[in-house]
C-alpha positions as protocol buffer text, in pm:
chain_id: "A"
residue {
  index: 1
  type: UNK
  ca { x: 105 y: 3762 z: 3144 }
}
residue {
  index: 2
  type: UNK
  ca { x: 223 y: 4078 z: 2985 }
}
residue {
  index: 3
  type: UNK
  ca { x: 129 y: 4050 z: 2593 }
}
residue {
  index: 4
  type: UNK
  ca { x: 252 y: 4250 z: 2315 }
}
residue {
  index: 5
  type: UNK
  ca { x: -30 y: 4192 z: 2117 }
}
residue {
  index: 6
  type: UNK
  ca { x: -319 y: 4305 z: 2319 }
}
residue {
  index: 7
  type: UNK
  ca { x: -443 y: 4466 z: 2644 }
}
residue {
  index: 8
  type: UNK
  ca { x: -443 y: 4142 z: 2859 }
}
residue {
  index: 9
  type: UNK
  ca { x: -509 y: 3774 z: 2830 }
}
residue {
  index: 10
  type: UNK
  ca { x: -869 y: 3718 z: 2782 }
}
residue {
  index: 11
  type: UNK
  ca { x: -1030 y: 3381 z: 2884 }
}
residue {
  index: 12
  type: UNK
  ca { x: -1085 y: 3221 z: 2571 }
}
residue {
  index: 13
  type: UNK
  ca { x: -752 y: 3233 z: 2452 }
}
residue {
  index: 14
  type: UNK
  ca { x: -583 y: 2990 z: 2719 }
}
residue {
  index: 15
  type: UNK
  ca { x: -642 y: 2665 z: 2893 }
}
residue {
  index: 16
  type: UNK
  ca { x: -518 y: 2462 z: 3151 }
}
residue {
  index: 17
  type: UNK
  ca { x: -510 y: 2071 z: 3269 }
}
residue {
  index: 18
  type: UNK
  ca { x: -803 y: 2010 z: 3539 }
}
residue {
  index: 19
  type: UNK
  ca { x: -560 y: 1935 z: 3796 }
}
residue {
  index: 20
  type: UNK
  ca { x: -423 y: 2276 z: 3780 }
}
residue {
  index: 21
  type: UNK
  ca { x: -765 y: 2420 z: 3759 }
}
residue {
  index: 22
  type: UNK
  ca { x: -872 y: 2242 z: 4087 }
}
residue {
  index: 23
  type: UNK
  ca { x: -547 y: 2371 z: 4241 }
}
residue {
  index: 24
  type: UNK
  ca { x: -607 y: 2713 z: 4169 }
}
residue {
  index: 25
  type: UNK
  ca { x: -965 y: 2722 z: 4277 }
}
residue {
  index: 26
  type: UNK
  ca { x: -1295 y: 2871 z: 4160 }
}
residue {
  index: 27
  type: UNK
  ca { x: -1346 y: 3184 z: 3954 }
}
residue {
  index: 28
  type: UNK
  ca { x: -1397 y: 3525 z: 4172 }
}
residue {
  index: 29
  type: UNK
  ca { x: -1773 y: 3554 z: 4082 }
}
residue {
  index: 30
  type: UNK
  ca { x: -1788 y: 3887 z: 4279 }
}
residue {
  index: 31
  type: UNK
  ca { x: -2032 y: 4033 z: 3996 }
}
residue {
  index: 32
  type: UNK
  ca { x: -2026 y: 4326 z: 3771 }
}
residue {
  index: 33
  type: UNK
  ca { x: -1706 y: 4487 z: 3723 }
}
residue {
  index: 34
  type: UNK
  ca { x: -1476 y: 4197 z: 3869 }
}
residue {
  index: 35
  type: UNK
  ca { x: -1249 y: 4060 z: 3591 }
}
residue {
  index: 36
  type: UNK
  ca { x: -1251 y: 3706 z: 3713 }
}
residue {
  index: 37
  type: UNK
  ca { x: -1078 y: 3563 z: 3423 }
}
residue {
  index: 38
  type: UNK
  ca { x: -809 y: 3804 z: 3471 }
}
residue {
  index: 39
  type: UNK
  ca { x: -782 y: 3718 z: 3852 }
}
residue {
  index: 40
  type: UNK
  ca { x: -789 y: 3347 z: 3780 }
}
residue {
  index: 41
  type: UNK
  ca { x: -517 y: 3367 z: 3541 }
}
residue {
  index: 42
  type: UNK
  ca { x: -287 y: 3560 z: 3751 }
}
residue {
  index: 43
  type: UNK
  ca { x: -345 y: 3306 z: 4019 }
}
residue {
  index: 44
  type: UNK
  ca { x: -283 y: 3013 z: 3792 }
}
residue {
  index: 45
  type: UNK
  ca { x: 71 y: 3181 z: 3719 }
}
residue {
  index: 46
  type: UNK
  ca { x: 105 y: 3193 z: 4095 }
}
residue {
  index: 47
  type: UNK
  ca { x: 34 y: 2831 z: 4145 }
}
residue {
  index: 48
  type: UNK
  ca { x: 283 y: 2707 z: 3879 }
}
residue {
  index: 49
  type: UNK
  ca { x: 110 y: 2760 z: 3540 }
}
residue {
  index: 50
  type: UNK
  ca { x: 345 y: 2857 z: 3266 }
}
residue {
  index: 51
  type: UNK
  ca { x: 212 y: 3031 z: 2970 }
}
residue {
  index: 52
  type: UNK
  ca { x: 302 y: 2937 z: 2600 }
}
residue {
  index: 53
  type: UNK
  ca { x: 250 y: 3163 z: 2327 }
}
residue {
  index: 54
  type: UNK
  ca { x: 121 y: 3041 z: 1987 }
}
residue {
  index: 55
  type: UNK
  ca { x: 191 y: 3306 z: 1730 }
}
residue {
  index: 56
  type: UNK
  ca { x: -106 y: 3249 z: 1508 }
}
residue {
  index: 57
  type: UNK
  ca { x: -483 y: 3311 z: 1527 }
}
residue {
  index: 58
  type: UNK
  ca { x: -690 y: 3019 z: 1682 }
}
residue {
  index: 59
  type: UNK
  ca { x: -1002 y: 3217 z: 1786 }
}
residue {
  index: 60
  type: UNK
  ca { x: -1248 y: 3501 z: 1702 }
}
residue {
  index: 61
  type: UNK
  ca { x: -1406 y: 3654 z: 1998 }
}
residue {
  index: 62
  type: UNK
  ca { x: -1737 y: 3849 z: 1950 }
}
residue {
  index: 63
  type: UNK
  ca { x: -1842 y: 4108 z: 2171 }
}
residue {
  index: 64
  type: UNK
  ca { x: -2184 y: 4207 z: 2228 }
}
residue {
  index: 65
  type: UNK
  ca { x: -2323 y: 4506 z: 2380 }
}
residue {
  index: 66
  type: UNK
  ca { x: -2462 y: 4328 z: 2702 }
}
residue {
  index: 67
  type: UNK
  ca { x: -2140 y: 4141 z: 2763 }
}
residue {
  index: 68
  type: UNK
  ca { x: -2015 y: 4124 z: 3129 }
}
residue {
  index: 69
  type: UNK
  ca { x: -1673 y: 4221 z: 2999 }
}
residue {
  index: 70
  type: UNK
  ca { x: -1810 y: 4581 z: 2928 }
}
residue {
  index: 71
  type: UNK
  ca { x: -1861 y: 4625 z: 3311 }
}
residue {
  index: 72
  type: UNK
  ca { x: -1510 y: 4581 z: 3394 }
}
residue {
  index: 73
  type: UNK
  ca { x: -1337 y: 4932 z: 3367 }
}
residue {
  index: 74
  type: UNK
  ca { x: -993 y: 5001 z: 3191 }
}
residue {
  index: 75
  type: UNK
  ca { x: -876 y: 5107 z: 3543 }
}
residue {
  index: 76
  type: UNK
  ca { x: -937 y: 4819 z: 3717 }
}
residue {
  index: 77
  type: UNK
  ca { x: -756 y: 4606 z: 3446 }
}
residue {
  index: 78
  type: UNK
  ca { x: -452 y: 4867 z: 3471 }
}
residue {
  index: 79
  type: UNK
  ca { x: -449 y: 4829 z: 3823 }
}
residue {
  index: 80
  type: UNK
  ca { x: -455 y: 4456 z: 3839 }
}
residue {
  index: 81
  type: UNK
  ca { x: -169 y: 4427 z: 3541 }
}
residue {
  index: 82
  type: UNK
  ca { x: 47 y: 4699 z: 3752 }
}
residue {
  index: 83
  type: UNK
  ca { x: 42 y: 4522 z: 4075 }
}
residue {
  index: 84
  type: UNK
  ca { x: 96 y: 4193 z: 3901 }
}
residue {
  index: 85
  type: UNK
  ca { x: 415 y: 4349 z: 3720 }
}
residue {
  index: 86
  type: UNK
  ca { x: 536 y: 4471 z: 4055 }
}
residue {
  index: 87
  type: UNK
  ca { x: 476 y: 4159 z: 4228 }
}
residue {
  index: 88
  type: UNK
  ca { x: 622 y: 3909 z: 3936 }
}
residue {
  index: 89
  type: UNK
  ca { x: 913 y: 4127 z: 3780 }
}
residue {
  index: 90
  type: UNK
  ca { x: 996 y: 4451 z: 3965 }
}
residue {
  index: 91
  type: UNK
  ca { x: 1028 y: 4269 z: 4312 }
}
residue {
  index: 92
  type: UNK
  ca { x: 1310 y: 4083 z: 4134 }
}
residue {
  index: 93
  type: UNK
  ca { x: 1486 y: 4371 z: 3976 }
}
residue {
  index: 94
  type: UNK
  ca { x: 1724 y: 4635 z: 4145 }
}
residue {
  index: 95
  type: UNK
  ca { x: 1651 y: 4876 z: 3888 }
}
residue {
  index: 96
  type: UNK
  ca { x: 1512 y: 4912 z: 3525 }
}
residue {
  index: 97
  type: UNK
  ca { x: 1451 y: 5136 z: 3245 }
}
residue {
  index: 98
  type: UNK
  ca { x: 1099 y: 5215 z: 3105 }
}
residue {
  index: 99
  type: UNK
  ca { x: 1104 y: 5184 z: 2704 }
}
residue {
  index: 100
  type: UNK
  ca { x: 855 y: 5499 z: 2648 }
}
residue {
  index: 101
  type: UNK
  ca { x: 901 y: 5843 z: 2770 }
}
residue {
  index: 102
  type: UNK
  ca { x: 532 y: 5919 z: 2641 }
}
residue {
  index: 103
  type: UNK
  ca { x: 201 y: 5894 z: 2790 }
}
residue {
  index: 104
  type: UNK
  ca { x: 192 y: 5527 z: 2859 }
}
residue {
  index: 105
  type: UNK
  ca { x: 563 y: 5497 z: 3003 }
}
residue {
  index: 106
  type: UNK
  ca { x: 474 y: 5818 z: 3222 }
}
residue {
  index: 107
  type: UNK
  ca { x: 158 y: 5666 z: 3328 }
}
residue {
  index: 108
  type: UNK
  ca { x: 357 y: 5349 z: 3427 }
}
residue {
  index: 109
  type: UNK
  ca { x: 591 y: 5522 z: 3630 }
}
residue {
  index: 110
  type: UNK
  ca { x: 306 y: 5722 z: 3832 }
}
residue {
  index: 111
  type: UNK
  ca { x: 126 y: 5411 z: 3887 }
}
residue {
  index: 112
  type: UNK
  ca { x: 431 y: 5235 z: 4042 }
}
residue {
  index: 113
  type: UNK
  ca { x: 477 y: 5193 z: 4440 }
}
residue {
  index: 114
  type: UNK
  ca { x: 745 y: 5447 z: 4527 }
}
residue {
  index: 115
  type: UNK
  ca { x: 979 y: 5187 z: 4613 }
}
residue {
  index: 116
  type: UNK
  ca { x: 966 y: 5077 z: 4240 }
}
residue {
  index: 117
  type: UNK
  ca { x: 959 y: 5435 z: 4118 }
}
residue {
  index: 118
  type: UNK
  ca { x: 1301 y: 5473 z: 4276 }
}
residue {
  index: 119
  type: UNK
  ca { x: 1422 y: 5172 z: 4072 }
}
residue {
  index: 120
  type: UNK
  ca { x: 1336 y: 5335 z: 3740 }
}
residue {
  index: 121
  type: UNK
  ca { x: 1678 y: 5447 z: 3634 }
}
residue {
  index: 122
  type: UNK
  ca { x: 1558 y: 5620 z: 3328 }
}
residue {
  index: 123
  type: UNK
  ca { x: 1314 y: 5658 z: 3037 }
}
residue {
  index: 124
  type: UNK
  ca { x: 1437 y: 5567 z: 2688 }
}
residue {
  index: 125
  type: UNK
  ca { x: 1253 y: 5677 z: 2354 }
}
residue {
  index: 126
  type: UNK
  ca { x: 1359 y: 5728 z: 1992 }
}
residue {
  index: 127
  type: UNK
  ca { x: 1159 y: 6062 z: 1983 }
}
residue {
  index: 128
  type: UNK
  ca { x: 1405 y: 6336 z: 1956 }
}
residue {
  index: 129
  type: UNK
  ca { x: 1189 y: 6591 z: 2101 }
}
residue {
  index: 130
  type: UNK
  ca { x: 1139 y: 6366 z: 2415 }
}
residue {
  index: 131
  type: UNK
  ca { x: 1496 y: 6311 z: 2451 }
}
residue {
  index: 132
  type: UNK
  ca { x: 1579 y: 6657 z: 2413 }
}
residue {
  index: 133
  type: UNK
  ca { x: 1399 y: 6743 z: 2716 }
}
residue {
  index: 134
  type: UNK
  ca { x: 1665 y: 6520 z: 2896 }
}
residue {
  index: 135
  type: UNK
  ca { x: 1464 y: 6439 z: 3205 }
}
residue {
  index: 136
  type: UNK
  ca { x: 1109 y: 6378 z: 3334 }
}
residue {
  index: 137
  type: UNK
  ca { x: 970 y: 6523 z: 3643 }
}
residue {
  index: 138
  type: UNK
  ca { x: 683 y: 6372 z: 3845 }
}
residue {
  index: 139
  type: UNK
  ca { x: 487 y: 6699 z: 3913 }
}
residue {
  index: 140
  type: UNK
  ca { x: 234 y: 6516 z: 4125 }
}
residue {
  index: 141
  type: UNK
  ca { x: 444 y: 6378 z: 4365 }
}
residue {
  index: 142
  type: UNK
  ca { x: 453 y: 6444 z: 4729 }
}
residue {
  index: 143
  type: UNK
  ca { x: 818 y: 6391 z: 4762 }
}
residue {
  index: 144
  type: UNK
  ca { x: 1083 y: 6692 z: 4798 }
}
residue {
  index: 145
  type: UNK
  ca { x: 1247 y: 6771 z: 4577 }
}
residue {
  index: 146
  type: UNK
  ca { x: 1016 y: 6632 z: 4294 }
}
residue {
  index: 147
  type: UNK
  ca { x: 1161 y: 6293 z: 4136 }
}
residue {
  index: 148
  type: UNK
  ca { x: 1318 y: 6356 z: 3810 }
}
residue {
  index: 149
  type: UNK
  ca { x: 1414 y: 6054 z: 3577 }
}
residue {
  index: 150
  type: UNK
  ca { x: 1625 y: 6101 z: 3304 }
}
residue {
  index: 151
  type: UNK
  ca { x: 1515 y: 6034 z: 2916 }
}
residue {
  index: 152
  type: UNK
  ca { x: 1777 y: 5884 z: 2690 }
}
residue {
  index: 153
  type: UNK
  ca { x: 1771 y: 5753 z: 2376 }
}
residue {
  index: 154
  type: UNK
  ca { x: 1722 y: 5355 z: 2348 }
}
residue {
  index: 155
  type: UNK
  ca { x: 2084 y: 5297 z: 2227 }
}
residue {
  index: 156
  type: UNK
  ca { x: 2232 y: 5459 z: 2538 }
}
residue {
  index: 157
  type: UNK
  ca { x: 1994 y: 5299 z: 2785 }
}
residue {
  index: 158
  type: UNK
  ca { x: 2067 y: 4981 z: 2998 }
}
residue {
  index: 159
  type: UNK
  ca { x: 1828 y: 4693 z: 3089 }
}
residue {
  index: 160
  type: UNK
  ca { x: 1630 y: 4532 z: 3216 }
}
residue {
  index: 161
  type: UNK
  ca { x: 1334 y: 4721 z: 3041 }
}
residue {
  index: 162
  type: UNK
  ca { x: 965 y: 4736 z: 3064 }
}
residue {
  index: 163
  type: UNK
  ca { x: 841 y: 4816 z: 2729 }
}
residue {
  index: 164
  type: UNK
  ca { x: 534 y: 5031 z: 2700 }
}
residue {
  index: 165
  type: UNK
  ca { x: 504 y: 5038 z: 2312 }
}
residue {
  index: 166
  type: UNK
  ca { x: 267 y: 4838 z: 2138 }
}
residue {
  index: 167
  type: UNK
  ca { x: 408 y: 4577 z: 1895 }
}
residue {
  index: 168
  type: UNK
  ca { x: 305 y: 4607 z: 1529 }
}
residue {
  index: 169
  type: UNK
  ca { x: 235 y: 4978 z: 1579 }
}
residue {
  index: 170
  type: UNK
  ca { x: 587 y: 5109 z: 1428 }
}
residue {
  index: 171
  type: UNK
  ca { x: 605 y: 4921 z: 1078 }
}
residue {
  index: 172
  type: UNK
  ca { x: 854 y: 4687 z: 1241 }
}
residue {
  index: 173
  type: UNK
  ca { x: 1113 y: 4954 z: 1387 }
}
residue {
  index: 174
  type: UNK
  ca { x: 1056 y: 4883 z: 1749 }
}
residue {
  index: 175
  type: UNK
  ca { x: 1109 y: 4512 z: 1699 }
}
residue {
  index: 176
  type: UNK
  ca { x: 1434 y: 4597 z: 1474 }
}
residue {
  index: 177
  type: UNK
  ca { x: 1555 y: 4801 z: 1763 }
}
residue {
  index: 178
  type: UNK
  ca { x: 1493 y: 4512 z: 2007 }
}
residue {
  index: 179
  type: UNK
  ca { x: 1690 y: 4280 z: 1809 }
}
residue {
  index: 180
  type: UNK
  ca { x: 1972 y: 4543 z: 1747 }
}
residue {
  index: 181
  type: UNK
  ca { x: 2039 y: 4508 z: 2114 }
}
residue {
  index: 182
  type: UNK
  ca { x: 1997 y: 4147 z: 2111 }
}
residue {
  index: 183
  type: UNK
  ca { x: 1775 y: 4127 z: 2413 }
}
residue {
  index: 184
  type: UNK
  ca { x: 1597 y: 3822 z: 2532 }
}
residue {
  index: 185
  type: UNK
  ca { x: 1208 y: 3857 z: 2625 }
}
residue {
  index: 186
  type: UNK
  ca { x: 1099 y: 3761 z: 2961 }
}
residue {
  index: 187
  type: UNK
  ca { x: 1470 y: 3811 z: 3107 }
}
residue {
  index: 188
  type: UNK
  ca { x: 1609 y: 4123 z: 2950 }
}
residue {
  index: 189
  type: UNK
  ca { x: 1284 y: 4313 z: 2898 }
}
residue {
  index: 190
  type: UNK
  ca { x: 886 y: 4262 z: 2931 }
}
residue {
  index: 191
  type: UNK
  ca { x: 621 y: 4407 z: 2740 }
}
residue {
  index: 192
  type: UNK
  ca { x: 360 y: 4608 z: 2938 }
}
residue {
  index: 193
  type: UNK
  ca { x: 118 y: 4835 z: 2696 }
}
């Protein structure tokens, strides 16, 4: 459900048995702006579907300017993804580290429920400028005192991790860093980017 190679799982890239399809039910045809394929996919996972990733291109997907896809806002997709992450992953964890002290990591933190914000034990990064700041303060918070979260080098951080960095964007450095820690995807970390 959380892919490292794109914003979400788009409908033409997955399939399921008819039995599971009927168990899940029909698509939400709520009209323009409703991401019916993503809603269906999340319900499919809730009903026992299990994704299996194939690491090769099997499809070319073309958009056209009048495609219904363009009526779904990025914020709608983001909110659905954050909600599903909280439901399926973060509800199982006592605490976690967000891997990225930059824009995406901080955005994820701000969008979490108060309960899950309190579970964030640190941000981690490789950027010395961010690490030198030593903490992030959530200025918009209504809490007093304002929440602060430490920023650590990834080698000093402990899991589990929510990784808010796209793969294939760092020339293999992120992947090497993950491999050096001997972490298992789906147990020790989840991608959310």
